[in-house]
CSV table of C-alpha atoms and ligand atoms in Angstrom, one decimal:
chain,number,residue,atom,x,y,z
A,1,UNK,CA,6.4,8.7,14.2
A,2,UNK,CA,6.1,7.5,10.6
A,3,UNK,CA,5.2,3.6,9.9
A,4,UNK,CA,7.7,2.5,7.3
A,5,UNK,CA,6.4,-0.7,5.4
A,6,UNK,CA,9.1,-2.4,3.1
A,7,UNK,CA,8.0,-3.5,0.1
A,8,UNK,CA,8.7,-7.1,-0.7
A,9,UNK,CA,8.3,-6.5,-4.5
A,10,UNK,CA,12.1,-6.1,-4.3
A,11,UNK,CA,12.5,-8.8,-2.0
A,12,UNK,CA,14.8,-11.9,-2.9
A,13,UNK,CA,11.8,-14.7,-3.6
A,14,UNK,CA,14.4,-17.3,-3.6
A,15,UNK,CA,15.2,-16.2,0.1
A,16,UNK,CA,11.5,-14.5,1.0
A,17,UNK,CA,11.8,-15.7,4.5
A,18,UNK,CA,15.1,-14.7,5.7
A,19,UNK,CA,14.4,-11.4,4.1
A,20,UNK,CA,11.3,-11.1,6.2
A,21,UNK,CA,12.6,-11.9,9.0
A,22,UNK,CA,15.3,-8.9,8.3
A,23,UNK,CA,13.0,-6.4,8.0
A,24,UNK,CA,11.2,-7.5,11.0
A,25,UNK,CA,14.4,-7.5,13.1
A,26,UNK,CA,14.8,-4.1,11.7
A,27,UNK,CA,12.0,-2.8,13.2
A,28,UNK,CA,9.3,-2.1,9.8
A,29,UNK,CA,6.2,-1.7,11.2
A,30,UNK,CA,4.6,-3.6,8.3
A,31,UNK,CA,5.1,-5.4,4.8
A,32,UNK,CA,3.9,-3.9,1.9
A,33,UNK,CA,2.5,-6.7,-0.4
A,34,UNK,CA,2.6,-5.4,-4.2
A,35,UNK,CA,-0.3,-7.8,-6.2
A,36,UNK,CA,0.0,-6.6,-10.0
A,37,UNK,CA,-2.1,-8.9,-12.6
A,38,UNK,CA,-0.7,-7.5,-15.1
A,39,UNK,CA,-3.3,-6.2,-16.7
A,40,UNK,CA,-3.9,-3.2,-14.7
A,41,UNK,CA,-0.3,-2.1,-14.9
A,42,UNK,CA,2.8,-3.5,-16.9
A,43,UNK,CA,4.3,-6.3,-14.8
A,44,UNK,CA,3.0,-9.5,-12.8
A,45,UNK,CA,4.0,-9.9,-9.5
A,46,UNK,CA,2.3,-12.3,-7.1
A,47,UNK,CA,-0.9,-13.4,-5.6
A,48,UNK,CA,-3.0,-14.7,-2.8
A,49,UNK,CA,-1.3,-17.7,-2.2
A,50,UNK,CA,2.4,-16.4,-1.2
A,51,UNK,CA,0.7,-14.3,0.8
A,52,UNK,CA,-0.8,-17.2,2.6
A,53,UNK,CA,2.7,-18.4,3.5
A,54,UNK,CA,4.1,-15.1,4.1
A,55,UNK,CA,1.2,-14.7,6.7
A,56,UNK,CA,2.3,-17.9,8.3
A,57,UNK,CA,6.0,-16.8,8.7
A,58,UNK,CA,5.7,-12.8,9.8
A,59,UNK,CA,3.6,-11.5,12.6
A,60,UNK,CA,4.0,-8.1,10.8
A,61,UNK,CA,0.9,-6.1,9.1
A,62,UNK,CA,-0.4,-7.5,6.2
A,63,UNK,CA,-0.8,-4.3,3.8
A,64,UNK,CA,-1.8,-5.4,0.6
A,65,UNK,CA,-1.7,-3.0,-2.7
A,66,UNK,CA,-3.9,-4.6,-5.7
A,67,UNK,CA,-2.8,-3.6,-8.4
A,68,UNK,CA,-4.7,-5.3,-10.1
A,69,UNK,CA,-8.5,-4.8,-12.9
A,70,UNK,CA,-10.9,-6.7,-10.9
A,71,UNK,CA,-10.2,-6.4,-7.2
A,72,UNK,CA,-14.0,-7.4,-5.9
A,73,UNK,CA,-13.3,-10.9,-8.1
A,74,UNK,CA,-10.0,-11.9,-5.7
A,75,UNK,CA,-10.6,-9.7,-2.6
A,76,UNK,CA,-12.0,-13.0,-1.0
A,77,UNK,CA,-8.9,-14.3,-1.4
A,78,UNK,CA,-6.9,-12.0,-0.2
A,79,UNK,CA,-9.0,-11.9,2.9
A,80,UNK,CA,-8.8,-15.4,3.4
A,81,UNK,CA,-5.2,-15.2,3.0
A,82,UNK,CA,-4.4,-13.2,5.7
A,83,UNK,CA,-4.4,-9.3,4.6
A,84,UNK,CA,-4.8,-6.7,7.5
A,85,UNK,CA,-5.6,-3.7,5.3
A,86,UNK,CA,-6.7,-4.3,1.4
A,87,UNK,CA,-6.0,-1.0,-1.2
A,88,UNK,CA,-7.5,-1.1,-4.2
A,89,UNK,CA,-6.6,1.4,-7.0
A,90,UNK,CA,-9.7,3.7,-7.7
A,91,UNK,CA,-9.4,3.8,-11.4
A,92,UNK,CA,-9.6,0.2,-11.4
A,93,UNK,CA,-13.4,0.7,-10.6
A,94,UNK,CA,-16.4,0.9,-13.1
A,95,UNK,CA,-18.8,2.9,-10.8
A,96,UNK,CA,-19.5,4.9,-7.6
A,97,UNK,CA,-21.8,2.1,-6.4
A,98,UNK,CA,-19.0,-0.8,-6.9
A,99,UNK,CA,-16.2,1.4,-4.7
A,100,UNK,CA,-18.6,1.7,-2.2
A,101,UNK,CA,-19.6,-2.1,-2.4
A,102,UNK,CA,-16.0,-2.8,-1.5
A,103,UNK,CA,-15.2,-0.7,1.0
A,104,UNK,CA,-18.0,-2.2,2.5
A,105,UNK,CA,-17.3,-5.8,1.7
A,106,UNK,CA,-14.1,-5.3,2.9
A,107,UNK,CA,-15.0,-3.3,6.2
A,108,UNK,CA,-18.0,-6.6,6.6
A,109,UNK,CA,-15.0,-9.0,6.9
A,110,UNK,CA,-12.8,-7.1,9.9
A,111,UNK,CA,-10.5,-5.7,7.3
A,112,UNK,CA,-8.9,-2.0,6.9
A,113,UNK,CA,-9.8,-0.6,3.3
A,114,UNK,CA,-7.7,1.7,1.5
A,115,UNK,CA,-8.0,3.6,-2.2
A,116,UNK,CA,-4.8,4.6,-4.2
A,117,UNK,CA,-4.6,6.9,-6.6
A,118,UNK,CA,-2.4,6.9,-9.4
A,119,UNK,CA,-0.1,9.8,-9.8
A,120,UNK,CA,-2.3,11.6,-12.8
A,121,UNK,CA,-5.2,11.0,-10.5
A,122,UNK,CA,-6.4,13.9,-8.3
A,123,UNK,CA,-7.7,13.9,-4.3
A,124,UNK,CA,-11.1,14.8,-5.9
A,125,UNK,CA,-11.7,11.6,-7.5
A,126,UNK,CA,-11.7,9.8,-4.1
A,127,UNK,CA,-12.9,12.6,-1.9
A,128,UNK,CA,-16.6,11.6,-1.5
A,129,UNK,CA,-14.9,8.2,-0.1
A,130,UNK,CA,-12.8,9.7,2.4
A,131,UNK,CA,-14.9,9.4,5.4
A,132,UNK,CA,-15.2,5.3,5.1
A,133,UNK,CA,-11.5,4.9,4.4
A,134,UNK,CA,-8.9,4.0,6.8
A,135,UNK,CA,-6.3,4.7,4.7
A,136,UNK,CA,-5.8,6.6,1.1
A,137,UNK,CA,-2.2,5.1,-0.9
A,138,UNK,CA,-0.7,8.1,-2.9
A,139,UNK,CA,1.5,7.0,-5.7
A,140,UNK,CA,4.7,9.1,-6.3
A,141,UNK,CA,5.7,6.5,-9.1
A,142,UNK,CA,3.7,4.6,-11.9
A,143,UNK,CA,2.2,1.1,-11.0
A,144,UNK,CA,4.3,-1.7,-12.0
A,145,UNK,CA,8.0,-2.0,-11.2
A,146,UNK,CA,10.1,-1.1,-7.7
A,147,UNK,CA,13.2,1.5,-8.3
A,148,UNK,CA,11.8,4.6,-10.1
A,149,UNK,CA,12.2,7.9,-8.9
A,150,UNK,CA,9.9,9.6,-6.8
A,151,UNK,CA,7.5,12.0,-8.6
A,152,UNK,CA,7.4,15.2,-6.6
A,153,UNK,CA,3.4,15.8,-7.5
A,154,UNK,CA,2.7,13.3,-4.2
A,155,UNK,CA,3.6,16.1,-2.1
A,156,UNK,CA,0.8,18.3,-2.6
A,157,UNK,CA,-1.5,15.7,-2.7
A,158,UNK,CA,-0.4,14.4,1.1
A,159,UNK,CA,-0.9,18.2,2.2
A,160,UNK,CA,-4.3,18.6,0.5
A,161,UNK,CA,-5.1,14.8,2.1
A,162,UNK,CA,-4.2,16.2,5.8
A,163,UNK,CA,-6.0,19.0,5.0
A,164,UNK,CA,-9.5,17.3,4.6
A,165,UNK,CA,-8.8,14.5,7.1
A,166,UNK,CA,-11.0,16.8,10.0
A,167,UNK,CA,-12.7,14.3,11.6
A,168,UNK,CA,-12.1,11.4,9.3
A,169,UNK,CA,-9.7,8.7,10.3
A,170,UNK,CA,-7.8,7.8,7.2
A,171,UNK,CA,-4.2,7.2,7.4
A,172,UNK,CA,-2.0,8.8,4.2
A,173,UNK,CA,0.4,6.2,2.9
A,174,UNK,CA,3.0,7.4,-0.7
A,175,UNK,CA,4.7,4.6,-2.1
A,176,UNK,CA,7.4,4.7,-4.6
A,177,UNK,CA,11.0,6.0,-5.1
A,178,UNK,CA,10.7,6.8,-1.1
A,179,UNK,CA,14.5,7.1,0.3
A,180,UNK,CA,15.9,9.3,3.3
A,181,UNK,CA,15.4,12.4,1.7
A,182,UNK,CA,11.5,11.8,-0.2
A,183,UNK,CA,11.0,10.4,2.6
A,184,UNK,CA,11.4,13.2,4.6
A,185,UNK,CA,9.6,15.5,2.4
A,186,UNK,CA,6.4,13.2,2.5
A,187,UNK,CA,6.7,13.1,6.4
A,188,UNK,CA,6.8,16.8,6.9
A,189,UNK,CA,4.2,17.3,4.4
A,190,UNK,CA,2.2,15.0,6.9
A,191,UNK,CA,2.7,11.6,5.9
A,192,UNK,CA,1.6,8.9,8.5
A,193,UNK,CA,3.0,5.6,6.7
A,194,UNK,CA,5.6,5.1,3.8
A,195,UNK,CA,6.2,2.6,1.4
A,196,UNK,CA,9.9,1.7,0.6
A,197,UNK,CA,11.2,-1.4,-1.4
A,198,UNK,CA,14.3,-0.6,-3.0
A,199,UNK,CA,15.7,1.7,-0.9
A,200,UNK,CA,15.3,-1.2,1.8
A,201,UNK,CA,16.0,-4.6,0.6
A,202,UNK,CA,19.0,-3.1,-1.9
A,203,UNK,CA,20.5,-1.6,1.3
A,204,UNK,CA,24.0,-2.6,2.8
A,205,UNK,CA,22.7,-1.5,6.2
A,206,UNK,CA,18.6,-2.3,6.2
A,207,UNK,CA,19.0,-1.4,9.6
A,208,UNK,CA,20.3,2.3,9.1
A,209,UNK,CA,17.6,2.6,5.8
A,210,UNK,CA,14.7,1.7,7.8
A,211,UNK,CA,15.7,3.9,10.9
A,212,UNK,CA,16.5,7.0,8.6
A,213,UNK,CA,12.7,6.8,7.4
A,214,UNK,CA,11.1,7.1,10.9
B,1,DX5,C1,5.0,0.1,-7.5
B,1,DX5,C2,4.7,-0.4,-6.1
B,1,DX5,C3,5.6,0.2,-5.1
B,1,DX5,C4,7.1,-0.2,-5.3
B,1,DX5,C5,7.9,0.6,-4.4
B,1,DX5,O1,4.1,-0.4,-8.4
B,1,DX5,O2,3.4,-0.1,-5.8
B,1,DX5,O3,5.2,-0.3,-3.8
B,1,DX5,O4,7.2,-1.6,-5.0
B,1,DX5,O5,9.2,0.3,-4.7
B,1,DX5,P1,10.3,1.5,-4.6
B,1,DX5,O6,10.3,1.8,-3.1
B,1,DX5,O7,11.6,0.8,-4.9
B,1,DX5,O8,9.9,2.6,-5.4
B,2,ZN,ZN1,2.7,-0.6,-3.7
Protein backbone atom coordinates (compact mmCIF):
# COMPACT_ATOMS: atom_id res chain seq x y z
CA UNK A 1 0.00 0.00 0.00
CA UNK A 2 1.03 3.54 -1.16
CA UNK A 3 1.68 6.35 1.72
CA UNK A 4 -0.25 9.31 0.54
CA UNK A 5 1.17 12.64 2.18
CA UNK A 6 -1.14 15.83 1.55
CA UNK A 7 0.55 18.68 0.97
CA UNK A 8 -0.27 21.61 3.15
CA UNK A 9 1.02 24.17 0.55
CA UNK A 10 -2.76 24.17 -0.41
CA UNK A 11 -3.88 24.10 2.96
CA UNK A 12 -6.15 26.99 4.46
CA UNK A 13 -3.33 28.93 6.78
CA UNK A 14 -6.06 30.86 8.30
CA UNK A 15 -7.54 27.38 9.52
CA UNK A 16 -4.03 25.12 9.40
CA UNK A 17 -5.17 23.20 12.34
CA UNK A 18 -8.53 22.05 11.64
CA UNK A 19 -7.21 21.25 8.23
CA UNK A 20 -4.62 18.99 9.85
CA UNK A 21 -6.61 17.46 11.84
CA UNK A 22 -8.79 16.49 8.57
CA UNK A 23 -6.25 14.89 6.83
CA UNK A 24 -5.25 13.01 9.85
CA UNK A 25 -8.84 11.78 10.51
CA UNK A 26 -8.71 10.80 6.89
CA UNK A 27 -6.13 8.53 7.23
CA UNK A 28 -2.75 10.41 5.26
CA UNK A 29 -0.02 8.71 6.42
CA UNK A 30 2.05 11.91 6.49
CA UNK A 31 2.16 15.80 5.75
CA UNK A 32 4.13 17.05 3.07
CA UNK A 33 5.74 20.41 4.25
CA UNK A 34 6.58 22.54 0.98
CA UNK A 35 9.58 25.26 2.29
CA UNK A 36 10.20 27.49 -0.98
CA UNK A 37 12.64 30.69 -0.33
CA UNK A 38 11.92 31.93 -3.14
CA UNK A 39 14.95 32.08 -4.63
CA UNK A 40 15.33 28.57 -5.65
CA UNK A 41 11.99 28.49 -7.36
CA UNK A 42 9.29 31.29 -8.01
CA UNK A 43 7.17 31.59 -4.93
CA UNK A 44 7.65 31.81 -0.93
CA UNK A 45 5.92 29.61 1.12
CA UNK A 46 6.87 29.00 4.74
CA UNK A 47 9.56 28.16 7.08
CA UNK A 48 10.97 26.54 10.20
CA UNK A 49 8.90 28.06 12.52
CA UNK A 50 5.18 26.98 11.40
CA UNK A 51 6.61 23.91 11.28
CA UNK A 52 7.42 24.08 14.84
CA UNK A 53 3.72 24.59 15.66
CA UNK A 54 2.49 22.22 13.14
CA UNK A 55 4.75 19.57 14.95
CA UNK A 56 3.10 20.46 18.16
CA UNK A 57 -0.45 19.86 16.83
CA UNK A 58 -0.14 16.51 14.37
CA UNK A 59 1.41 13.33 15.40
CA UNK A 60 1.76 12.63 11.63
CA UNK A 61 5.24 12.40 9.72
CA UNK A 62 7.05 15.34 9.29
CA UNK A 63 8.21 15.18 5.45
CA UNK A 64 9.78 18.33 4.64
CA UNK A 65 10.64 19.33 0.81
CA UNK A 66 13.27 22.42 0.75
CA UNK A 67 12.83 24.07 -1.91
CA UNK A 68 14.98 26.25 -1.15
CA UNK A 69 19.28 27.68 -2.43
CA UNK A 70 20.97 26.93 0.72
CA UNK A 71 19.57 23.90 2.52
CA UNK A 72 22.88 23.14 4.79
CA UNK A 73 22.36 27.05 6.11
CA UNK A 74 18.54 26.19 7.68
CA UNK A 75 18.66 22.33 7.89
CA UNK A 76 19.42 22.93 11.72
CA UNK A 77 16.44 24.47 11.91
CA UNK A 78 14.36 22.31 10.36
CA UNK A 79 15.80 19.63 12.54
CA UNK A 80 15.13 21.35 15.55
CA UNK A 81 11.78 22.03 14.39
CA UNK A 82 10.59 18.73 14.27
CA UNK A 83 11.14 17.27 10.57
CA UNK A 84 11.11 13.29 10.30
CA UNK A 85 12.67 13.17 6.86
CA UNK A 86 14.47 16.36 5.19
CA UNK A 87 14.61 16.50 0.96
CA UNK A 88 16.73 18.68 -0.38
CA UNK A 89 16.67 19.48 -4.18
CA UNK A 90 20.06 18.21 -5.75
CA UNK A 91 20.57 21.09 -8.09
CA UNK A 92 20.47 23.24 -5.26
CA UNK A 93 24.05 21.83 -4.43
CA UNK A 94 27.46 23.35 -5.46
CA UNK A 95 29.48 20.00 -5.14
CA UNK A 96 29.68 16.20 -4.80
CA UNK A 97 31.37 16.66 -1.39
CA UNK A 98 28.56 19.18 0.05
CA UNK A 99 25.53 16.47 -0.95
CA UNK A 100 27.33 14.06 0.79
CA UNK A 101 28.02 16.45 3.80
CA UNK A 102 24.28 16.60 4.18
CA UNK A 103 23.10 13.46 3.80
CA UNK A 104 25.41 12.85 6.51
CA UNK A 105 24.56 15.75 8.66
CA UNK A 106 21.25 14.98 8.37
CA UNK A 107 21.57 11.03 8.86
CA UNK A 108 24.12 12.42 12.31
CA UNK A 109 20.94 13.99 13.78
CA UNK A 110 18.39 10.77 13.64
CA UNK A 111 16.73 12.18 10.56
CA UNK A 112 15.57 10.38 7.10
CA UNK A 113 17.42 12.31 4.06
CA UNK A 114 15.89 12.45 0.76
CA UNK A 115 17.21 14.17 -2.78
CA UNK A 116 14.61 15.54 -5.41
CA UNK A 117 15.15 16.04 -8.68
CA UNK A 118 13.54 18.50 -10.73
CA UNK A 119 11.68 17.23 -13.74
CA UNK A 120 14.60 18.23 -16.42
CA UNK A 121 16.89 16.46 -14.00
CA UNK A 122 17.75 12.79 -14.85
CA UNK A 123 18.24 9.55 -12.21
CA UNK A 124 21.89 9.83 -13.25
CA UNK A 125 22.59 12.99 -11.48
CA UNK A 126 21.73 11.41 -8.10
CA UNK A 127 22.60 7.81 -8.72
CA UNK A 128 26.07 7.67 -7.02
CA UNK A 129 23.84 8.93 -3.84
CA UNK A 130 21.37 6.28 -4.02
CA UNK A 131 22.69 3.91 -1.57
CA UNK A 132 22.73 6.54 1.55
CA UNK A 133 19.25 7.79 0.72
CA UNK A 134 16.17 6.82 2.33
CA UNK A 135 14.10 8.31 0.06
CA UNK A 136 14.60 10.03 -3.72
CA UNK A 137 11.39 12.96 -4.43
CA UNK A 138 10.57 12.83 -8.19
CA UNK A 139 8.96 16.00 -9.42
CA UNK A 140 6.15 15.55 -12.08
CA UNK A 141 5.59 19.44 -11.83
CA UNK A 142 7.94 22.53 -11.64
CA UNK A 143 8.91 23.87 -8.07
CA UNK A 144 6.85 26.56 -6.87
CA UNK A 145 3.13 26.58 -6.93
CA UNK A 146 0.39 23.52 -5.90
CA UNK A 147 -2.28 22.79 -8.91
CA UNK A 148 -0.28 22.12 -12.17
CA UNK A 149 -0.64 19.20 -14.12
CA UNK A 150 1.24 16.29 -13.80
CA UNK A 151 4.17 15.91 -16.28
CA UNK A 152 4.10 12.40 -17.57
CA UNK A 153 8.29 12.16 -17.77
CA UNK A 154 7.96 11.11 -13.75
CA UNK A 155 6.95 7.84 -14.90
CA UNK A 156 9.95 6.54 -16.37
CA UNK A 157 12.00 7.95 -13.89
CA UNK A 158 9.98 5.86 -10.83
CA UNK A 159 10.47 2.61 -13.09
CA UNK A 160 14.26 3.35 -13.74
CA UNK A 161 14.33 4.31 -9.68
CA UNK A 162 12.74 0.63 -8.79
CA UNK A 163 14.98 -0.68 -11.05
CA UNK A 164 18.30 0.29 -9.29
CA UNK A 165 16.82 0.15 -5.71
CA UNK A 166 18.56 -3.85 -5.40
CA UNK A 167 19.60 -3.74 -2.21
CA UNK A 168 19.35 -0.11 -1.42
CA UNK A 169 16.57 1.10 0.85
CA UNK A 170 15.33 4.31 -0.66
CA UNK A 171 11.71 4.98 -0.78
CA UNK A 172 10.43 6.71 -4.37
CA UNK A 173 8.12 9.56 -3.54
CA UNK A 174 6.47 12.04 -7.09
CA UNK A 175 4.89 15.03 -6.08
CA UNK A 176 2.85 17.24 -8.15
CA UNK A 177 -0.49 17.24 -10.16
CA UNK A 178 -0.97 13.61 -8.37
CA UNK A 179 -4.94 12.81 -8.49
CA UNK A 180 -6.78 9.29 -8.81
CA UNK A 181 -5.71 8.56 -12.10
CA UNK A 182 -1.58 9.93 -11.96
CA UNK A 183 -1.76 8.58 -9.10
CA UNK A 184 -2.35 5.36 -10.15
CA UNK A 185 0.08 5.42 -12.98
CA UNK A 186 2.99 6.40 -10.45
CA UNK A 187 1.77 3.45 -8.11
CA UNK A 188 1.90 0.71 -10.78
CA UNK A 189 5.03 2.12 -12.06
CA UNK A 190 6.23 1.33 -8.45
CA UNK A 191 5.66 4.31 -6.46
CA UNK A 192 5.98 3.73 -2.57
CA UNK A 193 4.75 7.34 -1.32
CA UNK A 194 2.76 10.20 -3.13
CA UNK A 195 2.51 13.71 -2.72
CA UNK A 196 -0.98 15.35 -3.27
CA UNK A 197 -2.13 18.98 -2.19
CA UNK A 198 -4.73 20.11 -4.44
CA UNK A 199 -6.29 17.18 -5.25
CA UNK A 200 -6.76 16.84 -1.32
CA UNK A 201 -7.46 19.93 0.52
CA UNK A 202 -9.75 21.36 -2.69
CA UNK A 203 -11.72 18.10 -2.27
CA UNK A 204 -15.59 17.93 -1.36
CA UNK A 205 -14.93 14.46 0.03
CA UNK A 206 -11.04 14.52 1.46
CA UNK A 207 -12.03 11.31 2.68
CA UNK A 208 -12.86 9.64 -0.73
CA UNK A 209 -9.53 11.64 -2.36
CA UNK A 210 -7.19 10.30 0.08
CA UNK A 211 -8.73 6.68 -0.07
CA UNK A 212 -8.69 6.63 -3.95
CA UNK A 213 -4.79 7.24 -3.84
CA UNK A 214 -3.95 4.13 -1.69
C1 LIG B 1 5.36 22.06 -5.80
C2 LIG B 1 5.36 21.26 -4.49
C3 LIG B 1 4.30 20.18 -4.48
C4 LIG B 1 2.89 20.76 -4.63
C5 LIG B 1 1.92 19.63 -4.89
O1 LIG B 1 6.43 22.95 -5.78
O2 LIG B 1 6.60 20.65 -4.26
O3 LIG B 1 4.39 19.43 -3.27
O4 LIG B 1 2.52 21.41 -3.44
O5 LIG B 1 0.67 20.23 -5.14
P1 LIG B 1 -0.34 19.55 -6.16
O6 LIG B 1 -0.59 18.16 -5.59
O7 LIG B 1 -1.55 20.43 -6.11
O8 LIG B 1 0.34 19.50 -7.49
ZN1 LIG C 1 6.69 19.22 -2.53
Amino acid sequence: MVKVAPSVLSANFAELKKDLDSIQKYGADWIHYDVMDGHFGPNISFGYSILKDVSKVTNLFLDVHLMISDPKKYVDEFIKAGADLITFHIEAMESEEKTRELIEYIHQHNKHVGISIKPATPVSAIEKYLNDLDLVLVMSVEPGFGGQSFQDMAIAKIKELKDKRQDAHYLIEVDGGINAQTGKLCKDAGADVLVAGSYVFNADNRQAAIDSLK
